[in-house]
CSV table of C-alpha atoms and ligand atoms in Angstrom, one decimal:
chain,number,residue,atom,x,y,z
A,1,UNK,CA,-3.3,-26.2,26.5
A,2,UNK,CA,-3.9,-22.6,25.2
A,3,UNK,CA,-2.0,-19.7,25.5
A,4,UNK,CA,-4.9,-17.4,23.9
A,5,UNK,CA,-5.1,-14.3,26.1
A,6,UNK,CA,-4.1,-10.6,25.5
A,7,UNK,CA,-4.1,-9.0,22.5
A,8,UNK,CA,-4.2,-10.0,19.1
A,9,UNK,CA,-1.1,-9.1,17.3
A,10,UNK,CA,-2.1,-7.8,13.6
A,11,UNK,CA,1.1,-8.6,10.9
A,12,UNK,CA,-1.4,-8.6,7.8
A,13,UNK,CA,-0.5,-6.4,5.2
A,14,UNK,CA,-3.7,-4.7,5.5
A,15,UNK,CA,-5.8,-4.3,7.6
A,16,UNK,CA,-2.5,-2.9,10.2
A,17,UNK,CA,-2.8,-1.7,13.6
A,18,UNK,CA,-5.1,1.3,13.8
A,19,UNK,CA,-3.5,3.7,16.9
A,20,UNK,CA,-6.0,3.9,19.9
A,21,UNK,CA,-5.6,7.2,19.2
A,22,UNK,CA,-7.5,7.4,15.8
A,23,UNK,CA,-9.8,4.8,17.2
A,24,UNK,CA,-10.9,7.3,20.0
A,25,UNK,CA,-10.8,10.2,17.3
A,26,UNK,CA,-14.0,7.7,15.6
A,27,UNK,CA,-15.8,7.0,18.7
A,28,UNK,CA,-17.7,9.8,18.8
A,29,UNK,CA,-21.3,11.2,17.6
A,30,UNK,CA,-22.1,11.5,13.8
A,31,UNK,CA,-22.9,15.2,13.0
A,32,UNK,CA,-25.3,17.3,10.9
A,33,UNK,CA,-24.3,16.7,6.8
A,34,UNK,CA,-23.0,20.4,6.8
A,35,UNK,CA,-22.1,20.9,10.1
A,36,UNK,CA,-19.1,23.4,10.3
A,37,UNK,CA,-17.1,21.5,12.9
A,38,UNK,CA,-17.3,18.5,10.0
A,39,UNK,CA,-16.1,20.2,7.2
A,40,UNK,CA,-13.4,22.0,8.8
A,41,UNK,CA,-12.1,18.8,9.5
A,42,UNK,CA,-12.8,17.2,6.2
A,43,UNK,CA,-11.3,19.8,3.7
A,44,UNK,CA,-8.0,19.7,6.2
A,45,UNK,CA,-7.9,16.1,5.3
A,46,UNK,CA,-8.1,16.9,1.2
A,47,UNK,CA,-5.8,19.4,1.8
A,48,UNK,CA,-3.4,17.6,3.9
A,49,UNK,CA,-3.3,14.4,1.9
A,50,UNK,CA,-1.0,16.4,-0.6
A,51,UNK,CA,1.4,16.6,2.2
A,52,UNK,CA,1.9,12.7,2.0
A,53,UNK,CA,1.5,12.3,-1.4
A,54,UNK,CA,3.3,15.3,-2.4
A,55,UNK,CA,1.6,16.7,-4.9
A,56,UNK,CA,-0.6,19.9,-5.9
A,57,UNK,CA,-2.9,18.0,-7.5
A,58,UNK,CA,-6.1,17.3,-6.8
A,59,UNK,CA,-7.1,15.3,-3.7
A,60,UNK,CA,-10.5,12.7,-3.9
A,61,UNK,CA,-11.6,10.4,-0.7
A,62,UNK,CA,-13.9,7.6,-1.3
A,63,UNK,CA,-15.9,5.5,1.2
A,64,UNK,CA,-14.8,2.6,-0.3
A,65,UNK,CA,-11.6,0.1,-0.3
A,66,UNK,CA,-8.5,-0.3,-2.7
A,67,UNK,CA,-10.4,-2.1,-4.9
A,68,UNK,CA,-12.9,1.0,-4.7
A,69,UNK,CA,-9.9,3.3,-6.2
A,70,UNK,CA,-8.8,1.1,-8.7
A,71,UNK,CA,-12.2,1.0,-10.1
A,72,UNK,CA,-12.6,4.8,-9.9
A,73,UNK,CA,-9.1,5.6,-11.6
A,74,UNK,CA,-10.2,3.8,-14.2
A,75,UNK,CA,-13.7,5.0,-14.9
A,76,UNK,CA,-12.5,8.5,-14.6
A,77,UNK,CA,-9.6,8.5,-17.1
A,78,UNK,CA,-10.3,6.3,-19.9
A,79,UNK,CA,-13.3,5.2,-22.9
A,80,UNK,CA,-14.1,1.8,-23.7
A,81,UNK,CA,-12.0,0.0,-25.9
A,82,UNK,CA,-8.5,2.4,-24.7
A,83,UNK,CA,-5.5,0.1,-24.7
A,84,UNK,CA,-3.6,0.1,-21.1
A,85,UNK,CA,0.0,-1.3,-20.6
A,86,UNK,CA,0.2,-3.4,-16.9
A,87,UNK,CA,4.0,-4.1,-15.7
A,88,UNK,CA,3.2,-7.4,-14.0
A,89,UNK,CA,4.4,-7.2,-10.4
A,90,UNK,CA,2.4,-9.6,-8.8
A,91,UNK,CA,-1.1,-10.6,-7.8
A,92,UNK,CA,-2.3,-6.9,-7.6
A,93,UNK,CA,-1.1,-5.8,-11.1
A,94,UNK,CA,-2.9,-8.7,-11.8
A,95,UNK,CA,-6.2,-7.8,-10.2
A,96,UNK,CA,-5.8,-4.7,-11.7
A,97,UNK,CA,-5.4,-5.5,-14.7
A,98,UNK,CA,-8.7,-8.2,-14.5
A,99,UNK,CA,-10.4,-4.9,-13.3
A,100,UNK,CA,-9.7,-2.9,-16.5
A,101,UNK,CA,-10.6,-5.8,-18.7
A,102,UNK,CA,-13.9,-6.2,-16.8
A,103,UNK,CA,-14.7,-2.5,-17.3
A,104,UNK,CA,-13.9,-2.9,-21.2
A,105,UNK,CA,-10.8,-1.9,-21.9
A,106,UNK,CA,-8.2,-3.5,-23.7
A,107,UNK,CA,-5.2,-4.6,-21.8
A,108,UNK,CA,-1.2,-5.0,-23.0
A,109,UNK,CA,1.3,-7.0,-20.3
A,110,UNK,CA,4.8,-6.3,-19.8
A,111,UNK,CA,5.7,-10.1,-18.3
A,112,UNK,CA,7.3,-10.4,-15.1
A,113,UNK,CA,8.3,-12.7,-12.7
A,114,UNK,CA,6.8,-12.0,-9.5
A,115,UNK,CA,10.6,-12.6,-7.8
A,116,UNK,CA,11.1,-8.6,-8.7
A,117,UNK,CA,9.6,-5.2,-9.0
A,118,UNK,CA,8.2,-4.3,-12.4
A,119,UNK,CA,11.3,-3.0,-15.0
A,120,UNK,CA,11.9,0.2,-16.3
A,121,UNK,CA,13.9,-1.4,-19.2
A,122,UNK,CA,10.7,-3.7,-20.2
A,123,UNK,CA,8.4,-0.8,-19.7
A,124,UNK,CA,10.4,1.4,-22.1
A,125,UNK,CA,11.0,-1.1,-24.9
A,126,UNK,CA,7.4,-1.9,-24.6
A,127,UNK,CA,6.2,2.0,-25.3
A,128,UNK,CA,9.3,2.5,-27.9
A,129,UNK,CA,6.8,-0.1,-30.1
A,130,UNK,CA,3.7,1.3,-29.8
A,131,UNK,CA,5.2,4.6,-32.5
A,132,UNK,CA,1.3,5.1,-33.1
A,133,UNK,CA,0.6,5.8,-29.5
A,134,UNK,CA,-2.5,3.7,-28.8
A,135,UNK,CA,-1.6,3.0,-25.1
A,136,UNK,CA,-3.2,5.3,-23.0
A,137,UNK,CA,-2.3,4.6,-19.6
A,138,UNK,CA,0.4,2.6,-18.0
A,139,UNK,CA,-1.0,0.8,-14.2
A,140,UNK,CA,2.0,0.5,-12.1
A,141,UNK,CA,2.1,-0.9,-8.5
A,142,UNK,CA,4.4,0.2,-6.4
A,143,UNK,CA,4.7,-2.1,-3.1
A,144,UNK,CA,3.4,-5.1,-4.9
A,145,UNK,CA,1.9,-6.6,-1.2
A,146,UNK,CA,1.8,-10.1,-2.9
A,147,UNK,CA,5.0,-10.6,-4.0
A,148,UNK,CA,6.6,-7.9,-1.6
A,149,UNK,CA,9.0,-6.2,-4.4
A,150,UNK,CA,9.2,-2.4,-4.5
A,151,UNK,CA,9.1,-0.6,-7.7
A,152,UNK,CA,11.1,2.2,-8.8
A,153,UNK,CA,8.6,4.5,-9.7
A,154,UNK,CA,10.9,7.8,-10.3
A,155,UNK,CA,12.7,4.9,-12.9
A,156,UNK,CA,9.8,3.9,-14.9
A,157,UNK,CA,8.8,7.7,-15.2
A,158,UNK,CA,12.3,7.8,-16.6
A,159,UNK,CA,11.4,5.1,-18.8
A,160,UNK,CA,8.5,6.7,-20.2
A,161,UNK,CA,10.3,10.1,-21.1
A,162,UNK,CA,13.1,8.1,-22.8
A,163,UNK,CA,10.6,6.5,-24.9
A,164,UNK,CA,8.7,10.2,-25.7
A,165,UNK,CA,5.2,8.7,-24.7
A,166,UNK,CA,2.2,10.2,-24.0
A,167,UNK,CA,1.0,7.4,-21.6
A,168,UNK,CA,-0.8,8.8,-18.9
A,169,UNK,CA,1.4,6.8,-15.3
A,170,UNK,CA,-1.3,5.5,-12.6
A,171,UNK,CA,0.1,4.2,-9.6
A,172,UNK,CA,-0.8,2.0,-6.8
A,173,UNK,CA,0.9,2.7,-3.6
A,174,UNK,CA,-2.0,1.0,-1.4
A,175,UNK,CA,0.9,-0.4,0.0
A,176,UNK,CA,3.9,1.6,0.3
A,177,UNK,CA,2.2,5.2,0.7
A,178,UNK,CA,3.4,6.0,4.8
A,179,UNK,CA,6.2,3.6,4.6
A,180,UNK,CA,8.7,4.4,2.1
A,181,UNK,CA,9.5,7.6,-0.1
A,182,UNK,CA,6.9,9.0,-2.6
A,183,UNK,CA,7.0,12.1,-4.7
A,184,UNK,CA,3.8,12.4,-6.9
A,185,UNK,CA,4.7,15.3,-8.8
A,186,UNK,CA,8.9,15.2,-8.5
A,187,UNK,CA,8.0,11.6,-10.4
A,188,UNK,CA,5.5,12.9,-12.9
A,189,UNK,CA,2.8,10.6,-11.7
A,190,UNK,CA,-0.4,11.7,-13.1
A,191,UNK,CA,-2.7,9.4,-10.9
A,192,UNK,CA,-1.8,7.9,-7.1
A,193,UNK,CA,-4.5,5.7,-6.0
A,194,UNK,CA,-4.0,5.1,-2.1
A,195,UNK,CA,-6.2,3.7,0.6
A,196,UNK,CA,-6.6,4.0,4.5
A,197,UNK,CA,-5.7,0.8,5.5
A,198,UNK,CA,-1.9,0.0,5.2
A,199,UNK,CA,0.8,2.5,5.8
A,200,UNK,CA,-1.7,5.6,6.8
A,201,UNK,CA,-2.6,3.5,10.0
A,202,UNK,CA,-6.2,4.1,9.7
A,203,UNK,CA,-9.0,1.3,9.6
A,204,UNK,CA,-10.1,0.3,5.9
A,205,UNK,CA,-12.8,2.4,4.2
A,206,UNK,CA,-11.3,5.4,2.7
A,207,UNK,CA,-10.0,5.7,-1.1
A,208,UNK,CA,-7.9,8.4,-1.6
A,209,UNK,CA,-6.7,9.3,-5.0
A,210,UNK,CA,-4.2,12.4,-6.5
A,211,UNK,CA,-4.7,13.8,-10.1
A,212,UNK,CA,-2.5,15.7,-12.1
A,213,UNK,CA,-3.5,18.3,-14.0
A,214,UNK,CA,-2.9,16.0,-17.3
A,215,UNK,CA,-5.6,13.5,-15.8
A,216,UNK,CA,-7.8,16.3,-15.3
A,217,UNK,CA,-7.8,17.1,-18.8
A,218,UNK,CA,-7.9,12.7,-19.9
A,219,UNK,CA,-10.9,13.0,-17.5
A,220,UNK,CA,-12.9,15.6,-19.7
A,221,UNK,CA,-12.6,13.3,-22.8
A,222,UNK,CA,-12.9,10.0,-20.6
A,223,UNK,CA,-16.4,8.1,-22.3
A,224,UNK,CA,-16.2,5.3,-19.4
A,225,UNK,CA,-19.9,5.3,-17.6
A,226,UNK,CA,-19.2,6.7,-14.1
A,227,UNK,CA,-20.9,8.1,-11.6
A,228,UNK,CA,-20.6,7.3,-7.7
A,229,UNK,CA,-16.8,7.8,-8.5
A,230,UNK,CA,-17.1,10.6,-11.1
A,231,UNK,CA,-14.5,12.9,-10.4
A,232,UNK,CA,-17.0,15.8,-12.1
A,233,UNK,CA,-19.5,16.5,-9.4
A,234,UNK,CA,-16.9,15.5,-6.9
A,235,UNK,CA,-15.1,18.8,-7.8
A,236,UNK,CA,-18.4,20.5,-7.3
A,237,UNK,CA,-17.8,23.5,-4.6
A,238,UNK,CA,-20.5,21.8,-2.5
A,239,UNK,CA,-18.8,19.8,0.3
A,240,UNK,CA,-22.0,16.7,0.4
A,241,UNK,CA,-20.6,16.7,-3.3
A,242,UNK,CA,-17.1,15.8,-2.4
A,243,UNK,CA,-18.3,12.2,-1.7
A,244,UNK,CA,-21.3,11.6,-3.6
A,245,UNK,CA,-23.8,12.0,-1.0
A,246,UNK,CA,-22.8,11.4,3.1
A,247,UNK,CA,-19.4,11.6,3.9
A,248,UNK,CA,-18.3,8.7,5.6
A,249,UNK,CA,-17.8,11.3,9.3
A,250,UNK,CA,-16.6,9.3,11.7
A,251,UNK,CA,-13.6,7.7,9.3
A,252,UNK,CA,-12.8,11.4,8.7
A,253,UNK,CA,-12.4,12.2,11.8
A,254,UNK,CA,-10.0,9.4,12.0
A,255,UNK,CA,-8.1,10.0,8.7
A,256,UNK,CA,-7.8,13.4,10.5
A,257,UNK,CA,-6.1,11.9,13.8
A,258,UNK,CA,-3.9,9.5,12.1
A,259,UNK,CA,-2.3,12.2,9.1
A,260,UNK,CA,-1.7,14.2,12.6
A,261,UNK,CA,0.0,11.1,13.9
A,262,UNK,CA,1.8,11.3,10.1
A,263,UNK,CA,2.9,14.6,10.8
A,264,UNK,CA,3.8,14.1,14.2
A,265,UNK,CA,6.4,11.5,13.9
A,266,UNK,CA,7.7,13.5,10.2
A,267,UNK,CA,8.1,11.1,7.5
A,268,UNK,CA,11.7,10.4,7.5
A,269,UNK,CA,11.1,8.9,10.7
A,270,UNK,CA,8.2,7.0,9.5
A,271,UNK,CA,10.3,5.7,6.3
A,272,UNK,CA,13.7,5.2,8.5
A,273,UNK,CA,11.3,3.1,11.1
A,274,UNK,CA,10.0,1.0,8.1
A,275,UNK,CA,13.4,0.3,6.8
A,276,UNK,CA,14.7,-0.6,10.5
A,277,UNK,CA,11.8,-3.4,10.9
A,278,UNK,CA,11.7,-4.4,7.4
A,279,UNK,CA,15.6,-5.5,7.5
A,280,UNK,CA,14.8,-6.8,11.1
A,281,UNK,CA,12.8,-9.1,9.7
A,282,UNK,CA,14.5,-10.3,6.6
A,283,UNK,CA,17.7,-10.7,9.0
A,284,UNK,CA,15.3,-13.3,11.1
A,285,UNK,CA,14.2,-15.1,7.4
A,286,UNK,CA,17.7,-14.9,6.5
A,287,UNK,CA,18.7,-16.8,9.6
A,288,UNK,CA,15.4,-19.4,9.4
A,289,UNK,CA,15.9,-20.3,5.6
A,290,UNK,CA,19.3,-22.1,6.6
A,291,UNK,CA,17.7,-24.8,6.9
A,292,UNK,CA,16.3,-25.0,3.5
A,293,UNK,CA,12.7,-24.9,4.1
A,294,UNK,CA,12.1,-21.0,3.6
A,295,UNK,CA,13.8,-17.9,1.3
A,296,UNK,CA,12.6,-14.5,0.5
A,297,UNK,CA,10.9,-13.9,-2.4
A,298,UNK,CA,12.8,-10.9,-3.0
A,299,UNK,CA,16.4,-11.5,-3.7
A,300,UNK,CA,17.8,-8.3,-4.3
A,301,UNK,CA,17.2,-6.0,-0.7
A,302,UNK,CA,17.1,-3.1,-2.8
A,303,UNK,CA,14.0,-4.5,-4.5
A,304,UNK,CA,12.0,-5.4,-1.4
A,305,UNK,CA,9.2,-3.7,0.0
A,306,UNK,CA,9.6,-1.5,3.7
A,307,UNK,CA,6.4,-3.0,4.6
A,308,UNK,CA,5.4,-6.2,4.1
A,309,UNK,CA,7.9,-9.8,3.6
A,310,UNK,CA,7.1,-12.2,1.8
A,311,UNK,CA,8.4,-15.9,2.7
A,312,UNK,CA,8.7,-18.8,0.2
A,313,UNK,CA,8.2,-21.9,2.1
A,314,UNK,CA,9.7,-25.6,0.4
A,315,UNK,CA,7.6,-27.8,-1.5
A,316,UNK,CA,6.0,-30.1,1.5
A,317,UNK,CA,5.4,-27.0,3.6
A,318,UNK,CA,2.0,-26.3,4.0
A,319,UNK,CA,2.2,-22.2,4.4
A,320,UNK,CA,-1.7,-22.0,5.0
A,321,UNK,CA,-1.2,-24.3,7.9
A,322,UNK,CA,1.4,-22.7,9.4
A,323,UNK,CA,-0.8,-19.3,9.1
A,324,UNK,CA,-3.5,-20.9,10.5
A,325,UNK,CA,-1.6,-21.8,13.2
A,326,UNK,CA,0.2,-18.9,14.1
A,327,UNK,CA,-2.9,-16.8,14.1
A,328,UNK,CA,-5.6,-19.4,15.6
A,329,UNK,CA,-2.8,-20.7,18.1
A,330,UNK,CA,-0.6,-17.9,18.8
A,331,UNK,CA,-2.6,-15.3,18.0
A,332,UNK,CA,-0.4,-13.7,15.2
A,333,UNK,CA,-2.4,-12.7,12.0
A,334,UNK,CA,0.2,-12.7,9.1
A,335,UNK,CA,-0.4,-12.4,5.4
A,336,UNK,CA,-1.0,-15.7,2.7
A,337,UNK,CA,0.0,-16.4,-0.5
A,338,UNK,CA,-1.8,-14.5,-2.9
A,339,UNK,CA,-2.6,-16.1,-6.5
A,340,UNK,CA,0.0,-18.5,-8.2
A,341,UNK,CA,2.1,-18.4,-4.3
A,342,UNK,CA,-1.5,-19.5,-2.4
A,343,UNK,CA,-0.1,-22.1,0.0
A,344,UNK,CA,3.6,-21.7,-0.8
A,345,UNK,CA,3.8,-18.7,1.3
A,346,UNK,CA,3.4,-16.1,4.1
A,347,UNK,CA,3.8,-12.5,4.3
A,348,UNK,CA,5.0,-11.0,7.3
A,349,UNK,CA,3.7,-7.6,7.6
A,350,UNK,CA,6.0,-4.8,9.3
A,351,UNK,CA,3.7,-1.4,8.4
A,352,UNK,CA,2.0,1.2,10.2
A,353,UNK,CA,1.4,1.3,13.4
A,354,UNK,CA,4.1,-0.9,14.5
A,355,UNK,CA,7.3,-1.3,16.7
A,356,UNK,CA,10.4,-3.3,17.3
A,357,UNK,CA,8.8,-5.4,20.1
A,358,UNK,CA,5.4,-5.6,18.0
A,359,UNK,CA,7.9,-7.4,15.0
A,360,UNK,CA,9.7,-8.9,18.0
A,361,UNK,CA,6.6,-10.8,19.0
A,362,UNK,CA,5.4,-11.5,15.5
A,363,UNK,CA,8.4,-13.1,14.5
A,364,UNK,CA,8.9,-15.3,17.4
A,365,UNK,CA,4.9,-16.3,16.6
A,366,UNK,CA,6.8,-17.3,13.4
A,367,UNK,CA,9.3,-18.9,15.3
A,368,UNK,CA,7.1,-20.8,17.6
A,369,UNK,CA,4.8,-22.0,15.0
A,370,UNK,CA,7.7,-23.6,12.9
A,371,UNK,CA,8.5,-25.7,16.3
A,372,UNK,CA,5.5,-26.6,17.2
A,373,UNK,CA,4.5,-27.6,13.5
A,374,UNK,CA,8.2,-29.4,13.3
A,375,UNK,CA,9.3,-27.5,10.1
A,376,UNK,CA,12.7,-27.6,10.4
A,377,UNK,CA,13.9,-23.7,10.3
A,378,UNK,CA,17.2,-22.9,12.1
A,379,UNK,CA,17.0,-21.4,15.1
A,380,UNK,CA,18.1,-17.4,16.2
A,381,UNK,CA,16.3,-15.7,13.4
A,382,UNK,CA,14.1,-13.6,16.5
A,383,UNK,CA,18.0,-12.8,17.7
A,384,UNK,CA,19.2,-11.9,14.3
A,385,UNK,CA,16.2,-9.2,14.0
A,386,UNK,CA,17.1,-8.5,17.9
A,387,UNK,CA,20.3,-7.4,16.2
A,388,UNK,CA,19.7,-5.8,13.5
A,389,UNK,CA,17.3,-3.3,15.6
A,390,UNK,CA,20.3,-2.6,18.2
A,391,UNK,CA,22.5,-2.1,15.6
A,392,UNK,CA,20.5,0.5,14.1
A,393,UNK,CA,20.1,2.2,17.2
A,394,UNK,CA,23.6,2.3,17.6
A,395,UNK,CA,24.5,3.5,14.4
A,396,UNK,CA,22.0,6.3,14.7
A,397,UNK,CA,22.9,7.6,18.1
A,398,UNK,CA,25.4,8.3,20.1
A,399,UNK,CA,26.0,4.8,22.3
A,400,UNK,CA,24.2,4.7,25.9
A,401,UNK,CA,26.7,4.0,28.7
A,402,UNK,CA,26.7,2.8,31.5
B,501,PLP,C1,-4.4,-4.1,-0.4
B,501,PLP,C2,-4.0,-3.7,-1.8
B,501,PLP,C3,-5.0,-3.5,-2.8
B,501,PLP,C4,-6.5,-3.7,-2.5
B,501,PLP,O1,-7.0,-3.0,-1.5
B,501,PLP,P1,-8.4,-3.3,-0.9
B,501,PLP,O2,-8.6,-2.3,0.1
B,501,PLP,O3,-8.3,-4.7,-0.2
B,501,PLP,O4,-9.4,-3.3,-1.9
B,501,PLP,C5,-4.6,-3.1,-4.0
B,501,PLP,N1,-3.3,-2.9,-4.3
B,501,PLP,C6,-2.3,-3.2,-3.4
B,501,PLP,C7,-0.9,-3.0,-3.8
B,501,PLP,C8,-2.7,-3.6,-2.1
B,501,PLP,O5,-1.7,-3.8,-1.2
C-alpha cells in the first residue's frame, strides 16, 4: 500500500520551504553582467541585508553555502598560526572549528556538552587566562542546528567585555538569522556569517556575511591566502567585483523576493511565529516522550532553538530508520543526528516558510511513523501542539465568538 501523493513536506533544518513566490521571482531570463535592471536589484539586497541583521556594517553575498562563509570569515580575518577560542555547541562548532584547523590556524575549545547552548561563564574564564592576549577570534554558533540549543549571544558579548579582551566575536546564525532576535551591532558582533537556506526562506546558494568596522581593520593585517572570498576587491566600486566574477542573477532576484516577504510579514511576526511552532512542537515531544522512548535534547526551554527540535530517541531506537521512514513512506523530510547523536536522533525542523498545519502534518508524520514502526510513544502529542497553537491564538487576540 502507498500513500505517496501530493506534496513533499520539507521539516529539514535546511534546505526549508522556499515560497512559490521567490521561486517565480527565479524563473525568469539571466541578464547582461551590468545590466541596470540587475544591479538595482542586487545592491538593494546588500543594502537591505542590514535590515535583518541589523547592522551598518558591511554587507558581502557569496555564491556559495554555509560552509562557503565559514571558510571566507576565516580567510579574511586571520594569519596562519592565530589562535581562535570555539565554545563547543554542537556538531557545527565542531565543523567549524575542523575548518579553522584545516586552514592553519591554531584552535582553543571551551568544552560543552551538546545538552546546552555555549556559556558565557566558560567563555569568560577562558579569555580572563589568556592576560597576553593571543586569541584572536572567538567562533560562536548561535542556533546550533545539531543539537538545537540557542546561544545567548548579547551574554557572551557580555562575557568578553567583563574579561577586557580584544577577541574579535564571529557568529554563526545560519540557523537562527529570520527566526529569532538578532542585533549585530546592539551585541558588538564584529562578523555574522548567514546563509540563504534556513530562516531567510530562500533556496541554498547564497553566503551572506556582516563586518564591523573592527573586522575591517583585522582584515587589512589578515596574512591568510584568499582570494575568491577576499573581502578586498569585493569592496571594489565595480558591481561584477562584488562577487568575484558573475553574480549568481537569478538567486538575487530571489534573495530579493524573499527579504520582501521578510519585510512584509515584520520580524516580530516572523520571531513570535517561530516561537508559537517551536513550543507547538516540543508540547507534541513532551507528550510522546512519556513513554520513555524519546526526550528533548534541550532541557531548559529557554535554551532551545525557535527553529529546529531536536529528539533524543532510547537506546534500541533506530532514529535513521524512523527518518527513513517518515520521509520515503510518508513523505516528511526531517533532520538526523549529526556527529556523536548520528542514529540517536531526529530534528524536527519548524523554520521559514512554514505554518501551523505545515508542523501539524509534520508531526503527525512523526506520529504515524512511531505506529507503524511500533515504537512505543504515547499518543496526543499532534493534540498537545493542536493546543498549544490555539492557545496562542487566544492569548494574542481577542476570542472569536460565535
Ligand atoms: C546549515 C548550517 C551550516 C552549514 O551550512 P551549509 O549551507 O550546509 O554549508 C553551518 N552552521 C549552522 C549553524 C548550520 O545550521
Amino acid at each position: 500500500m502507498s500513500l505517496k501523493r501530493g506534496r513533499k513536506f520539507l521539516n529539514t533544518p535546511g534546505p526549508t520551504n522556499v515560497p512559490e513566490r521567490v521561486l517565480n521571482a527565479m524563473h525568469r531570463p539571466t541578464l547582461d553582467l551590468s545590466d541596470p535592471e540587475f544591479l538595482d536589484v542586487s545592491i538593494s539586497c546588500f543594502r537591505d541585508m542590514r535590515r535583518v541583521i541589523l547592522t551598518e556594517g558591511e554587507v558581502f553575498l557569496y555564491a556559495s553555502n554555509g560552509h562557503g562563509v565559514w571558510e571566507a570569515a576565516l580567510a579574511n580575518l586571520f594569519s596562519p598560526g592565530d589562535r581562535l577560542l570555539v565554545p563547543e555547541s554542537g556538531n557545527f562548532s565542531a565543523a567549524w572549528q575542523d575548518m579553522a584547523t584545516a586552514l592553519g590556524l591554531e584552535v582553543q575549545t571551551v568544552p560543552g556538552d551538546w545538552r546546552r547552548p555555549a556559556r558565557p561563564e566558560a567563555i569568560e574564564a577562558a579569555l580572563r587566562q589568556d592576560a597576553g592576549g593571543i586569541i584572536k577570534g572567538i567562533l560562536l554558533v548561535h542556533a546550533d542546528t545539531a543539537t538545537s540549543s540557542l546561544c545567548d549571544v548579547a551574554g557572551v558579548r557580555g562575557a568578553i567585555d567583563a574579561a577586557g579582551h580584544d577577541a574579535l566575536l564571529l557568529v554563526d546564525t545560519i540557523a537562527a538569522l529570520g527566526t529569532t532576535e538578532y542585533r549585530m551591532d546592539e551585541w558588538g558582533v564584529d562578523v555574522t556569517v548567514a546563509a540563504s537556506q534556513k530562516g531567510l526562506m530562500m533556496a541554498p546558494g547564497i553566503g551572506i556575511i556582516a563586518a564591523s568596522e573592527k573586522a575591517l581593520r583585522a582584515h587589512e593585517r589578515a596574512a591568510l591566502p584568499r582570494r575568491y572570498w577576499d573581502w578586498r576587491t569585493r569592496l571594489e566600486a565595480e558591481h561584477y567585483r562584488k562577487f568575484c566574477g558573475t553574480a549568481p542573477q537569478l538567486m538575487v532576484f530571489g534573495l530579493r523576493e524573499a527579504l520582501d516577504m521578510i519585510f512584509e510579514e515584520g520580524l516580530e511576526t516572523i520571531f513570535e511565529r517561530h516561537r508559537v511552532l517551536a513550543g507547538a512542537t516540543h508540547a507534541a515531544v513532551e507528550v510522546w516522550s512519556q513513554a520513555g522512548t524519546m526526550s528533548l535534547n534541550i532541557e531548559d526551554p529557554r535554551e532551545r532553538s525557535p527553529g529546529v527540535t531536536t529528539v533524543l530517541t532510547a537506546d534500541g531506537i533506530d532514529a535513521n530508520r524512523m527518518r527513513a521512514v517518515c520521509r520515503d513512506e510518508m513523505m516528511a523530510a526531517l533532520g538526523g543526528g549529526l556527529g556523536k547523536l548520528d542514529g540517536r536522533a531526529i530534528r524536527i525542523a519548524h523554520m521559514g516558510d512554514l505554518n501551523a498545519p505545515m508542523l501539524f502534518g509534520a508531526l503527525a508524520a512523526v506520529e504515524t511513523t512511531c505506529g507503524y514502526l511500533d515504537i512505543p510513544f504515547a499518543s496526543g502529542g499532534v493534540s498537545a501542539a493542536i493546543d498549544h497553537v490555539t492557545r496562542a491564538k487566544k492569548e494574542a487576540s481577542a476570542p472569536v465568538t460565535y
